[in-house]
Amino acid sequence: MGELREVEARALRRLLRREPGPARCLLLDCRPFLAHGAGAIRGALNVRCNSIVRRRAKGAVSLEQILPAEPEVRARLRAGLYAAVVLYDERSARADSLREDSTVWLVVRALRREAARPDLCLLKGGYERFHSEYPEFCAKTKSLSSVSPPASTEPIELGCSSCGTPLHDQGGPVEILPFLYLGSAYHAARRDMLDTLGITALLNVSSDCPNHFEGHYQYKCIPVEDNHKADISSWFMEAIEYIDSVKDCNGRVLVHCQAGISRSATICLAYLMMKKRVKLEEAFEFVKQRRSIISPNFSFMGQLLQFESQVLATSCAAEAASPSGALRDRGKASSTPTSQFVFSFPVSVGVHTAPSSLPYLHSPITTSPSC
């Protein structure tokens, strides 16, 4: 395989302490999506190298496959603008201990084929050792209690009787991604919470929750009900584009519905599936780890499965153009509540049509056939 230079944790720490610039190193996390989401070295990009990518690639993954949402990073790699690329897995101590079918080696092969003058390094001891020695350089999952309401005896006028304070909402919104938060109508009515988190925009996934601070934040509404007749999938691409527009402006968006359990969770799941190219099962567990009470209704789960099949089919076709165009057109063509995306499961929920990549999960998800 050729030499893969090894780098100690302390050397990486020195690199991370430097001011970022055009010759900075690129840090690639070669662990599974869920492991990266639970905790990662700050600034690291998670490579996409799941079982679907591996089957399609047959041992030769491309930069487009492993970094599908990072066109600027791919361009910089091809132009040789990174001084070094540091890869890490969970705990590998040495390069010669890696298997040739490991994710690290698959990524190394792709970089050597497509990147210009890559100086490739393996972090000795992986994430486990680095986190044990330098936890301040790692980002860990925020818990449900990461934001607490400020102590106050003054009642807050919410403007609607439906925005009460259920017990599970006492902790505040949860971070799904650095720019994407999930919460409830109660959270959306608390300007102190929103300002504490740096929220700049809200995506209101309901037809009856008011927008309390329209002069202060950017708002978008998706007027769907939480029932089996509602077609939420026709809004997926519009919601994804709105979230991306907030991200592109360096803002943060709170996606909420009434309880932050079904409708808003569905939108967050669709965003992860589309932008991170992960299965519904992976996205579901990722979000559930952050907000344990999520539970999209049965029809929404069906629509998410339908969306998953479209995302995976687009990925399997390896189209040069972005997949968002075809999905957006399909969504616009089905913008009525009687859309074809209102989905009925053809089999019982407990039957799996393909082996699960996360066998320890006990979630109501039927995985889609892989390509």
PDB file of C-alpha atoms in Angstrom, residues 75-370:
ATOM      1  CA  ALA A  75     -11.303  21.195  -5.199  1.00  0.00           C
ATOM      2  CA  ARG A  76      -8.633  22.163  -2.672  1.00  0.00           C
ATOM      3  CA  LEU A  77      -7.429  18.559  -2.465  1.00  0.00           C
ATOM      4  CA  ARG A  78      -7.129  18.318  -6.239  1.00  0.00           C
ATOM      5  CA  ALA A  79      -5.285  21.624  -6.313  1.00  0.00           C
ATOM      6  CA  GLY A  80      -2.853  20.510  -3.597  1.00  0.00           C
ATOM      7  CA  LEU A  81      -3.789  23.336  -1.244  1.00  0.00           C
ATOM      8  CA  TYR A  82      -3.587  21.348   1.997  1.00  0.00           C
ATOM      9  CA  ALA A  83      -0.217  20.997   3.683  1.00  0.00           C
ATOM     10  CA  ALA A  84      -1.264  17.627   5.080  1.00  0.00           C
ATOM     11  CA  VAL A  85      -4.270  15.346   5.379  1.00  0.00           C
ATOM     12  CA  VAL A  86      -4.608  13.655   8.772  1.00  0.00           C
ATOM     13  CA  LEU A  87      -6.879  10.608   8.962  1.00  0.00           C
ATOM     14  CA  TYR A  88      -8.079   8.869  12.100  1.00  0.00           C
ATOM     15  CA  ASP A  89     -10.292   5.985  13.148  1.00  0.00           C
ATOM     16  CA  GLU A  90     -11.370   4.918  16.619  1.00  0.00           C
ATOM     17  CA  ARG A  91      -8.126   3.583  18.087  1.00  0.00           C
ATOM     18  CA  SER A  92      -5.583   2.244  15.547  1.00  0.00           C
ATOM     19  CA  ALA A  93      -2.100   2.666  17.013  1.00  0.00           C
ATOM     20  CA  ARG A  94      -0.057   2.093  13.875  1.00  0.00           C
ATOM     21  CA  ALA A  95      -0.513   2.213  10.117  1.00  0.00           C
ATOM     22  CA  ASP A  96       0.761  -1.335   9.682  1.00  0.00           C
ATOM     23  CA  SER A  97      -2.063  -2.603  11.904  1.00  0.00           C
ATOM     24  CA  LEU A  98      -4.732  -1.372   9.486  1.00  0.00           C
ATOM     25  CA  ARG A  99      -6.543  -3.840   7.266  1.00  0.00           C
ATOM     26  CA  GLU A 100      -6.402  -3.124   3.538  1.00  0.00           C
ATOM     27  CA  ASP A 101     -10.219  -3.094   3.389  1.00  0.00           C
ATOM     28  CA  SER A 102     -10.474  -0.612   6.254  1.00  0.00           C
ATOM     29  CA  THR A 103     -12.097   2.759   5.708  1.00  0.00           C
ATOM     30  CA  VAL A 104      -8.773   4.509   6.280  1.00  0.00           C
ATOM     31  CA  TRP A 105      -7.066   2.639   3.441  1.00  0.00           C
ATOM     32  CA  LEU A 106     -10.017   3.118   1.095  1.00  0.00           C
ATOM     33  CA  VAL A 107      -9.805   6.868   1.721  1.00  0.00           C
ATOM     34  CA  VAL A 108      -6.015   6.825   1.331  1.00  0.00           C
ATOM     35  CA  ARG A 109      -6.361   5.158  -2.080  1.00  0.00           C
ATOM     36  CA  ALA A 110      -8.872   7.794  -3.196  1.00  0.00           C
ATOM     37  CA  LEU A 111      -6.606  10.620  -2.047  1.00  0.00           C
ATOM     38  CA  ARG A 112      -3.561   9.173  -3.777  1.00  0.00           C
ATOM     39  CA  ARG A 113      -5.472   8.811  -7.031  1.00  0.00           C
ATOM     40  CA  GLU A 114      -7.193  12.195  -7.095  1.00  0.00           C
ATOM     41  CA  ALA A 115      -5.457  14.629  -4.738  1.00  0.00           C
ATOM     42  CA  ALA A 116      -2.380  16.562  -5.743  1.00  0.00           C
ATOM     43  CA  ARG A 117       0.790  15.964  -3.711  1.00  0.00           C
ATOM     44  CA  PRO A 118      -1.042  14.557  -0.700  1.00  0.00           C
ATOM     45  CA  ASP A 119       0.970  14.285   2.522  1.00  0.00           C
ATOM     46  CA  LEU A 120      -1.113  11.619   4.264  1.00  0.00           C
ATOM     47  CA  CYS A 121      -0.873  10.967   7.985  1.00  0.00           C
ATOM     48  CA  LEU A 122      -2.523   8.558  10.410  1.00  0.00           C
ATOM     49  CA  LEU A 123      -3.275   9.832  13.915  1.00  0.00           C
ATOM     50  CA  LYS A 124      -1.716   7.266  16.253  1.00  0.00           C
ATOM     51  CA  GLY A 125      -4.213   5.900  18.731  1.00  0.00           C
ATOM     52  CA  GLY A 126      -7.112   7.420  16.810  1.00  0.00           C
ATOM     53  CA  TYR A 127      -9.908   9.451  18.349  1.00  0.00           C
ATOM     54  CA  GLU A 128      -9.867   7.469  21.581  1.00  0.00           C
ATOM     55  CA  ARG A 129      -6.307   8.440  22.504  1.00  0.00           C
ATOM     56  CA  PHE A 130      -6.580  12.018  21.270  1.00  0.00           C
ATOM     57  CA  HIS A 131      -9.777  12.605  23.239  1.00  0.00           C
ATOM     58  CA  SER A 132      -8.258  11.140  26.386  1.00  0.00           C
ATOM     59  CA  GLU A 133      -5.261  13.483  26.134  1.00  0.00           C
ATOM     60  CA  TYR A 134      -6.810  16.631  24.652  1.00  0.00           C
ATOM     61  CA  PRO A 135     -10.580  16.647  25.286  1.00  0.00           C
ATOM     62  CA  GLU A 136     -10.645  20.434  24.875  1.00  0.00           C
ATOM     63  CA  PHE A 137     -10.002  19.949  21.136  1.00  0.00           C
ATOM     64  CA  CYS A 138     -12.974  17.588  20.753  1.00  0.00           C
ATOM     65  CA  ALA A 139     -16.648  18.291  20.269  1.00  0.00           C
ATOM     66  CA  LYS A 140     -19.006  16.039  22.190  1.00  0.00           C
ATOM     67  CA  THR A 141     -22.741  15.564  21.768  1.00  0.00           C
ATOM     68  CA  LYS A 142     -24.737  18.072  23.736  1.00  0.00           C
ATOM     69  CA  SER A 143     -27.246  16.596  26.145  1.00  0.00           C
ATOM     70  CA  LEU A 144     -30.895  17.501  26.459  1.00  0.00           C
ATOM     71  CA  SER A 145     -30.069  19.675  29.417  1.00  0.00           C
ATOM     72  CA  SER A 146     -27.375  21.652  27.624  1.00  0.00           C
ATOM     73  CA  VAL A 147     -29.451  24.818  27.762  1.00  0.00           C
ATOM     74  CA  SER A 148     -31.433  25.592  30.881  1.00  0.00           C
ATOM     75  CA  PRO A 149     -34.114  28.251  31.086  1.00  0.00           C
ATOM     76  CA  PRO A 150     -32.894  31.245  33.058  1.00  0.00           C
ATOM     77  CA  ALA A 151     -34.242  31.490  36.560  1.00  0.00           C
ATOM     78  CA  SER A 152     -37.197  33.840  36.593  1.00  0.00           C
ATOM     79  CA  THR A 153     -40.394  34.128  38.563  1.00  0.00           C
ATOM     80  CA  GLU A 154     -42.062  36.274  35.942  1.00  0.00           C
ATOM     81  CA  PRO A 155     -44.610  34.493  33.752  1.00  0.00           C
ATOM     82  CA  ILE A 156     -43.878  34.547  30.039  1.00  0.00           C
ATOM     83  CA  GLU A 157     -46.759  35.479  27.778  1.00  0.00           C
ATOM     84  CA  LEU A 158     -46.602  32.991  24.913  1.00  0.00           C
ATOM     85  CA  GLY A 159     -49.590  34.185  22.946  1.00  0.00           C
ATOM     86  CA  CYS A 160     -51.216  30.742  22.579  1.00  0.00           C
ATOM     87  CA  SER A 161     -52.546  28.222  25.063  1.00  0.00           C
ATOM     88  CA  SER A 162     -50.913  25.370  23.163  1.00  0.00           C
ATOM     89  CA  CYS A 163     -47.337  26.459  23.989  1.00  0.00           C
ATOM     90  CA  GLY A 164     -47.189  25.014  27.487  1.00  0.00           C
ATOM     91  CA  THR A 165     -44.085  23.640  29.128  1.00  0.00           C
ATOM     92  CA  PRO A 166     -44.037  19.825  29.113  1.00  0.00           C
ATOM     93  CA  LEU A 167     -41.413  18.232  31.324  1.00  0.00           C
ATOM     94  CA  HIS A 168     -39.265  17.048  28.412  1.00  0.00           C
ATOM     95  CA  ASP A 169     -38.899  20.610  27.119  1.00  0.00           C
ATOM     96  CA  GLN A 170     -37.314  22.062  30.239  1.00  0.00           C
ATOM     97  CA  GLY A 171     -33.803  21.596  28.866  1.00  0.00           C
ATOM     98  CA  GLY A 172     -34.100  23.670  25.716  1.00  0.00           C
ATOM     99  CA  PRO A 173     -33.557  22.891  22.015  1.00  0.00           C
ATOM    100  CA  VAL A 174     -30.953  20.293  21.040  1.00  0.00           C
ATOM    101  CA  GLU A 175     -28.150  20.663  18.531  1.00  0.00           C
ATOM    102  CA  ILE A 176     -28.407  18.295  15.566  1.00  0.00           C
ATOM    103  CA  LEU A 177     -25.611  19.981  13.610  1.00  0.00           C
ATOM    104  CA  PRO A 178     -23.697  23.162  14.502  1.00  0.00           C
ATOM    105  CA  PHE A 179     -26.209  25.235  12.501  1.00  0.00           C
ATOM    106  CA  LEU A 180     -29.327  23.073  12.992  1.00  0.00           C
ATOM    107  CA  TYR A 181     -31.390  22.791  16.181  1.00  0.00           C
ATOM    108  CA  LEU A 182     -34.548  20.826  16.981  1.00  0.00           C
ATOM    109  CA  GLY A 183     -37.154  21.899  19.482  1.00  0.00           C
ATOM    110  CA  SER A 184     -40.776  22.639  20.266  1.00  0.00           C
ATOM    111  CA  ALA A 185     -43.238  25.519  20.208  1.00  0.00           C
ATOM    112  CA  TYR A 186     -42.275  26.301  23.788  1.00  0.00           C
ATOM    113  CA  HIS A 187     -38.645  26.747  22.794  1.00  0.00           C
ATOM    114  CA  ALA A 188     -39.647  28.894  19.818  1.00  0.00           C
ATOM    115  CA  ALA A 189     -41.493  31.187  22.220  1.00  0.00           C
ATOM    116  CA  ARG A 190     -38.467  31.704  24.461  1.00  0.00           C
ATOM    117  CA  ARG A 191     -36.341  34.502  23.046  1.00  0.00           C
ATOM    118  CA  ASP A 192     -33.835  34.072  25.876  1.00  0.00           C
ATOM    119  CA  MET A 193     -33.214  30.460  24.799  1.00  0.00           C
ATOM    120  CA  LEU A 194     -32.971  31.386  21.133  1.00  0.00           C
ATOM    121  CA  ASP A 195     -30.484  34.179  21.781  1.00  0.00           C
ATOM    122  CA  THR A 196     -28.398  31.979  24.068  1.00  0.00           C
ATOM    123  CA  LEU A 197     -28.001  29.455  21.238  1.00  0.00           C
ATOM    124  CA  GLY A 198     -27.344  32.105  18.594  1.00  0.00           C
ATOM    125  CA  ILE A 199     -30.467  31.203  16.613  1.00  0.00           C
ATOM    126  CA  THR A 200     -31.021  33.531  13.658  1.00  0.00           C
ATOM    127  CA  ALA A 201     -33.890  31.774  11.874  1.00  0.00           C
ATOM    128  CA  LEU A 202     -36.800  29.461  12.638  1.00  0.00           C
ATOM    129  CA  LEU A 203     -38.527  26.831  10.524  1.00  0.00           C
ATOM    130  CA  ASN A 204     -42.057  26.478  11.864  1.00  0.00           C
ATOM    131  CA  VAL A 205     -43.429  23.065  10.835  1.00  0.00           C
ATOM    132  CA  SER A 206     -47.033  23.622  11.842  1.00  0.00           C
ATOM    133  CA  SER A 207     -50.164  25.429  10.799  1.00  0.00           C
ATOM    134  CA  ASP A 208     -51.082  26.878  14.177  1.00  0.00           C
ATOM    135  CA  CYS A 209     -47.917  27.784  16.128  1.00  0.00           C
ATOM    136  CA  PRO A 210     -47.341  31.547  15.967  1.00  0.00           C
ATOM    137  CA  ASN A 211     -44.102  33.256  14.961  1.00  0.00           C
ATOM    138  CA  HIS A 212     -43.486  35.259  18.104  1.00  0.00           C
ATOM    139  CA  PHE A 213     -40.539  37.444  17.096  1.00  0.00           C
ATOM    140  CA  GLU A 214     -40.894  38.218  13.407  1.00  0.00           C
ATOM    141  CA  GLY A 215     -39.045  41.491  13.764  1.00  0.00           C
ATOM    142  CA  HIS A 216     -36.046  39.782  15.315  1.00  0.00           C
ATOM    143  CA  TYR A 217     -35.583  36.428  13.503  1.00  0.00           C
ATOM    144  CA  GLN A 218     -36.053  35.082   9.993  1.00  0.00           C
ATOM    145  CA  TYR A 219     -39.041  32.746   9.684  1.00  0.00           C
ATOM    146  CA  LYS A 220     -40.352  30.137   7.289  1.00  0.00           C
ATOM    147  CA  CYS A 221     -43.542  28.138   7.787  1.00  0.00           C
ATOM    148  CA  ILE A 222     -44.425  24.655   6.582  1.00  0.00           C
ATOM    149  CA  PRO A 223     -48.158  24.361   7.317  1.00  0.00           C
ATOM    150  CA  VAL A 224     -48.639  20.620   7.829  1.00  0.00           C
ATOM    151  CA  GLU A 225     -50.686  18.736  10.386  1.00  0.00           C
ATOM    152  CA  ASP A 226     -49.422  15.790  12.387  1.00  0.00           C
ATOM    153  CA  ASN A 227     -51.719  13.123  10.977  1.00  0.00           C
ATOM    154  CA  HIS A 228     -51.624  10.201   8.551  1.00  0.00           C
ATOM    155  CA  LYS A 229     -53.114  12.246   5.688  1.00  0.00           C
ATOM    156  CA  ALA A 230     -50.538  15.031   5.746  1.00  0.00           C
ATOM    157  CA  ASP A 231     -47.990  15.167   2.923  1.00  0.00           C
ATOM    158  CA  ILE A 232     -44.821  16.438   4.534  1.00  0.00           C
ATOM    159  CA  SER A 233     -42.494  15.016   1.870  1.00  0.00           C
ATOM    160  CA  SER A 234     -43.535  17.606  -0.705  1.00  0.00           C
ATOM    161  CA  TRP A 235     -41.861  20.163   1.569  1.00  0.00           C
ATOM    162  CA  PHE A 236     -38.596  18.277   2.077  1.00  0.00           C
ATOM    163  CA  MET A 237     -36.531  20.014  -0.587  1.00  0.00           C
ATOM    164  CA  GLU A 238     -37.881  23.466   0.263  1.00  0.00           C
ATOM    165  CA  ALA A 239     -37.038  22.895   3.923  1.00  0.00           C
ATOM    166  CA  ILE A 240     -33.563  21.571   3.082  1.00  0.00           C
ATOM    167  CA  GLU A 241     -32.841  24.592   0.886  1.00  0.00           C
ATOM    168  CA  TYR A 242     -34.030  26.950   3.625  1.00  0.00           C
ATOM    169  CA  ILE A 243     -31.769  25.301   6.209  1.00  0.00           C
ATOM    170  CA  ASP A 244     -28.857  25.507   3.778  1.00  0.00           C
ATOM    171  CA  SER A 245     -29.562  29.184   3.104  1.00  0.00           C
ATOM    172  CA  VAL A 246     -29.306  29.898   6.839  1.00  0.00           C
ATOM    173  CA  LYS A 247     -26.112  27.832   7.056  1.00  0.00           C
ATOM    174  CA  ASP A 248     -24.593  29.680   4.083  1.00  0.00           C
ATOM    175  CA  CYS A 249     -25.157  32.972   5.907  1.00  0.00           C
ATOM    176  CA  ASN A 250     -23.367  31.573   8.973  1.00  0.00           C
ATOM    177  CA  GLY A 251     -26.660  31.497  10.852  1.00  0.00           C
ATOM    178  CA  ARG A 252     -28.403  28.914  12.998  1.00  0.00           C
ATOM    179  CA  VAL A 253     -31.915  27.613  12.481  1.00  0.00           C
ATOM    180  CA  LEU A 254     -34.352  26.098  14.958  1.00  0.00           C
ATOM    181  CA  VAL A 255     -36.748  23.592  13.393  1.00  0.00           C
ATOM    182  CA  HIS A 256     -39.829  23.219  15.560  1.00  0.00           C
ATOM    183  CA  CYS A 257     -43.423  22.058  15.515  1.00  0.00           C
ATOM    184  CA  GLN A 258     -45.777  21.815  18.480  1.00  0.00           C
ATOM    185  CA  ALA A 259     -44.003  19.216  20.604  1.00  0.00           C
ATOM    186  CA  GLY A 260     -40.771  18.758  18.646  1.00  0.00           C
ATOM    187  CA  ILE A 261     -41.520  15.065  18.316  1.00  0.00           C
ATOM    188  CA  SER A 262     -43.015  14.255  14.908  1.00  0.00           C
ATOM    189  CA  ARG A 263     -43.143  16.984  12.232  1.00  0.00           C
ATOM    190  CA  SER A 264     -39.949  18.905  13.029  1.00  0.00           C
ATOM    191  CA  ALA A 265     -38.079  15.657  13.696  1.00  0.00           C
ATOM    192  CA  THR A 266     -39.155  14.427  10.257  1.00  0.00           C
ATOM    193  CA  ILE A 267     -37.669  17.513   8.600  1.00  0.00           C
ATOM    194  CA  CYS A 268     -34.380  17.075  10.478  1.00  0.00           C
ATOM    195  CA  LEU A 269     -34.245  13.414   9.441  1.00  0.00           C
ATOM    196  CA  ALA A 270     -34.826  14.322   5.794  1.00  0.00           C
ATOM    197  CA  TYR A 271     -32.058  16.925   5.978  1.00  0.00           C
ATOM    198  CA  LEU A 272     -29.541  14.440   7.374  1.00  0.00           C
ATOM    199  CA  MET A 273     -30.461  11.800   4.806  1.00  0.00           C
ATOM    200  CA  MET A 274     -30.098  14.231   1.910  1.00  0.00           C
ATOM    201  CA  LYS A 275     -27.011  16.159   2.969  1.00  0.00           C
ATOM    202  CA  LYS A 276     -25.079  13.431   4.794  1.00  0.00           C
ATOM    203  CA  ARG A 277     -26.192  10.620   2.460  1.00  0.00           C
ATOM    204  CA  VAL A 278     -27.110   8.266   5.292  1.00  0.00           C
ATOM    205  CA  LYS A 279     -29.918   5.754   5.644  1.00  0.00           C
ATOM    206  CA  LEU A 280     -33.040   6.630   7.596  1.00  0.00           C
ATOM    207  CA  GLU A 281     -32.011   4.190  10.299  1.00  0.00           C
ATOM    208  CA  GLU A 282     -28.705   5.972  10.886  1.00  0.00           C
ATOM    209  CA  ALA A 283     -30.297   9.421  10.803  1.00  0.00           C
ATOM    210  CA  PHE A 284     -33.046   8.289  13.193  1.00  0.00           C
ATOM    211  CA  GLU A 285     -30.583   7.016  15.785  1.00  0.00           C
ATOM    212  CA  PHE A 286     -28.415  10.140  15.355  1.00  0.00           C
ATOM    213  CA  VAL A 287     -31.340  12.460  16.141  1.00  0.00           C
ATOM    214  CA  LYS A 288     -32.770  10.189  18.843  1.00  0.00           C
ATOM    215  CA  GLN A 289     -29.487  10.296  20.724  1.00  0.00           C
ATOM    216  CA  ARG A 290     -29.985  14.055  20.998  1.00  0.00           C
ATOM    217  CA  ARG A 291     -33.747  14.242  21.532  1.00  0.00           C
ATOM    218  CA  SER A 292     -34.869  10.869  22.814  1.00  0.00           C
ATOM    219  CA  ILE A 293     -38.598  11.570  22.501  1.00  0.00           C
ATOM    220  CA  ILE A 294     -38.728  11.931  18.703  1.00  0.00           C
ATOM    221  CA  SER A 295     -41.412   9.792  17.113  1.00  0.00           C
ATOM    222  CA  PRO A 296     -42.548  10.700  13.575  1.00  0.00           C
ATOM    223  CA  ASN A 297     -46.004   9.337  12.888  1.00  0.00           C
ATOM    224  CA  PHE A 298     -46.443   6.184  10.822  1.00  0.00           C
ATOM    225  CA  SER A 299     -47.179   8.024   7.568  1.00  0.00           C
ATOM    226  CA  PHE A 300     -44.196  10.346   8.000  1.00  0.00           C
ATOM    227  CA  MET A 301     -41.951   7.325   8.514  1.00  0.00           C
ATOM    228  CA  GLY A 302     -43.275   5.925   5.250  1.00  0.00           C
ATOM    229  CA  GLN A 303     -42.607   9.172   3.435  1.00  0.00           C
ATOM    230  CA  LEU A 304     -39.086   9.235   4.870  1.00  0.00           C
ATOM    231  CA  LEU A 305     -38.513   5.703   3.575  1.00  0.00           C
ATOM    232  CA  GLN A 306     -39.707   6.821   0.160  1.00  0.00           C
ATOM    233  CA  PHE A 307     -37.324   9.762   0.335  1.00  0.00           C
ATOM    234  CA  GLU A 308     -34.505   7.458   1.402  1.00  0.00           C
ATOM    235  CA  SER A 309     -35.052   5.297  -1.675  1.00  0.00           C
ATOM    236  CA  GLN A 310     -34.844   8.398  -3.891  1.00  0.00           C
ATOM    237  CA  VAL A 311     -31.654   9.659  -2.197  1.00  0.00           C
ATOM    238  CA  LEU A 312     -30.005   6.255  -2.435  1.00  0.00           C
ATOM    239  CA  ALA A 313     -31.164   5.731  -6.005  1.00  0.00           C
ATOM    240  CA  THR A 314     -29.725   9.089  -6.986  1.00  0.00           C
ATOM    241  CA  SER A 315     -26.487   8.207  -5.247  1.00  0.00           C
ATOM    242  CA  CYS A 316     -26.331   4.812  -6.937  1.00  0.00           C
ATOM    243  CA  ALA A 317     -26.799   6.413 -10.358  1.00  0.00           C
ATOM    244  CA  ALA A 318     -23.676   8.509  -9.648  1.00  0.00           C
ATOM    245  CA  GLU A 319     -25.052  11.488 -11.494  1.00  0.00           C
ATOM    246  CA  ALA A 320     -22.691  14.361 -12.084  1.00  0.00           C
ATOM    247  CA  ALA A 321     -25.381  16.930 -11.329  1.00  0.00           C
ATOM    248  CA  SER A 322     -26.701  17.585  -7.841  1.00  0.00           C
ATOM    249  CA  PRO A 323     -29.559  15.274  -6.891  1.00  0.00           C
ATOM    250  CA  SER A 324     -31.538  18.146  -5.395  1.00  0.00           C
ATOM    251  CA  GLY A 325     -32.940  19.218  -8.775  1.00  0.00           C
ATOM    252  CA  ALA A 326     -34.728  15.991  -9.574  1.00  0.00           C
ATOM    253  CA  LEU A 327     -36.050  15.638  -6.042  1.00  0.00           C
ATOM    254  CA  ARG A 328     -37.184  19.254  -5.933  1.00  0.00           C
ATOM    255  CA  ASP A 329     -39.081  18.910  -9.189  1.00  0.00           C
ATOM    256  CA  ARG A 330     -40.711  15.755  -7.949  1.00  0.00           C
ATOM    257  CA  GLY A 331     -41.673  17.464  -4.716  1.00  0.00           C
ATOM    258  CA  LYS A 332     -43.214  20.448  -6.506  1.00  0.00           C
ATOM    259  CA  ALA A 333     -45.222  18.144  -8.708  1.00  0.00           C
ATOM    260  CA  SER A 334     -46.776  16.607  -5.619  1.00  0.00           C
ATOM    261  CA  SER A 335     -47.538  19.653  -3.485  1.00  0.00           C
ATOM    262  CA  THR A 336     -51.105  18.655  -2.603  1.00  0.00           C
ATOM    263  CA  PRO A 337     -52.132  16.551   0.417  1.00  0.00           C
ATOM    264  CA  THR A 338     -53.094  13.734  -1.962  1.00  0.00           C
ATOM    265  CA  SER A 339     -49.472  13.309  -3.084  1.00  0.00           C
ATOM    266  CA  GLN A 340     -48.083   9.935  -4.080  1.00  0.00           C
ATOM    267  CA  PHE A 341     -45.606  10.302  -1.224  1.00  0.00           C
ATOM    268  CA  VAL A 342     -48.272   9.491   1.377  1.00  0.00           C
ATOM    269  CA  PHE A 343     -46.935   6.012   1.890  1.00  0.00           C
ATOM    270  CA  SER A 344     -48.398   2.771   3.167  1.00  0.00           C
ATOM    271  CA  PHE A 345     -46.012   0.072   4.271  1.00  0.00           C
ATOM    272  CA  PRO A 346     -46.322  -2.977   1.997  1.00  0.00           C
ATOM    273  CA  VAL A 347     -45.157  -5.243   4.811  1.00  0.00           C
ATOM    274  CA  SER A 348     -45.353  -5.233   8.580  1.00  0.00           C
ATOM    275  CA  VAL A 349     -43.037  -2.797  10.293  1.00  0.00           C
ATOM    276  CA  GLY A 350     -41.076  -5.557  11.944  1.00  0.00           C
ATOM    277  CA  VAL A 351     -40.019  -7.148   8.643  1.00  0.00           C
ATOM    278  CA  HIS A 352     -36.683  -5.949   7.301  1.00  0.00           C
ATOM    279  CA  THR A 353     -36.126  -6.020   3.578  1.00  0.00           C
ATOM    280  CA  ALA A 354     -32.357  -5.785   3.990  1.00  0.00           C
ATOM    281  CA  PRO A 355     -29.928  -6.554   6.809  1.00  0.00           C
ATOM    282  CA  SER A 356     -29.575  -3.634   9.178  1.00  0.00           C
ATOM    283  CA  SER A 357     -26.237  -1.891   9.463  1.00  0.00           C
ATOM    284  CA  LEU A 358     -27.136  -1.165  13.108  1.00  0.00           C
ATOM    285  CA  PRO A 359     -28.435  -4.477  14.481  1.00  0.00           C
ATOM    286  CA  TYR A 360     -28.534  -3.213  18.064  1.00  0.00           C
ATOM    287  CA  LEU A 361     -31.230  -0.670  17.289  1.00  0.00           C
ATOM    288  CA  HIS A 362     -34.847  -1.237  18.195  1.00  0.00           C
ATOM    289  CA  SER A 363     -36.552   1.376  16.068  1.00  0.00           C
ATOM    290  CA  PRO A 364     -39.691   1.253  13.912  1.00  0.00           C
ATOM    291  CA  ILE A 365     -37.714   1.570  10.680  1.00  0.00           C
ATOM    292  CA  THR A 366     -37.765  -0.765   7.725  1.00  0.00           C
ATOM    293  CA  THR A 367     -34.570  -0.308   5.784  1.00  0.00           C
ATOM    294  CA  SER A 368     -34.645   0.191   2.058  1.00  0.00           C
ATOM    295  CA  PRO A 369     -33.012  -2.289  -0.292  1.00  0.00           C
ATOM    296  CA  SER A 370     -29.468  -1.246  -1.068  1.00  0.00           C
TER     297      SER A 370
END
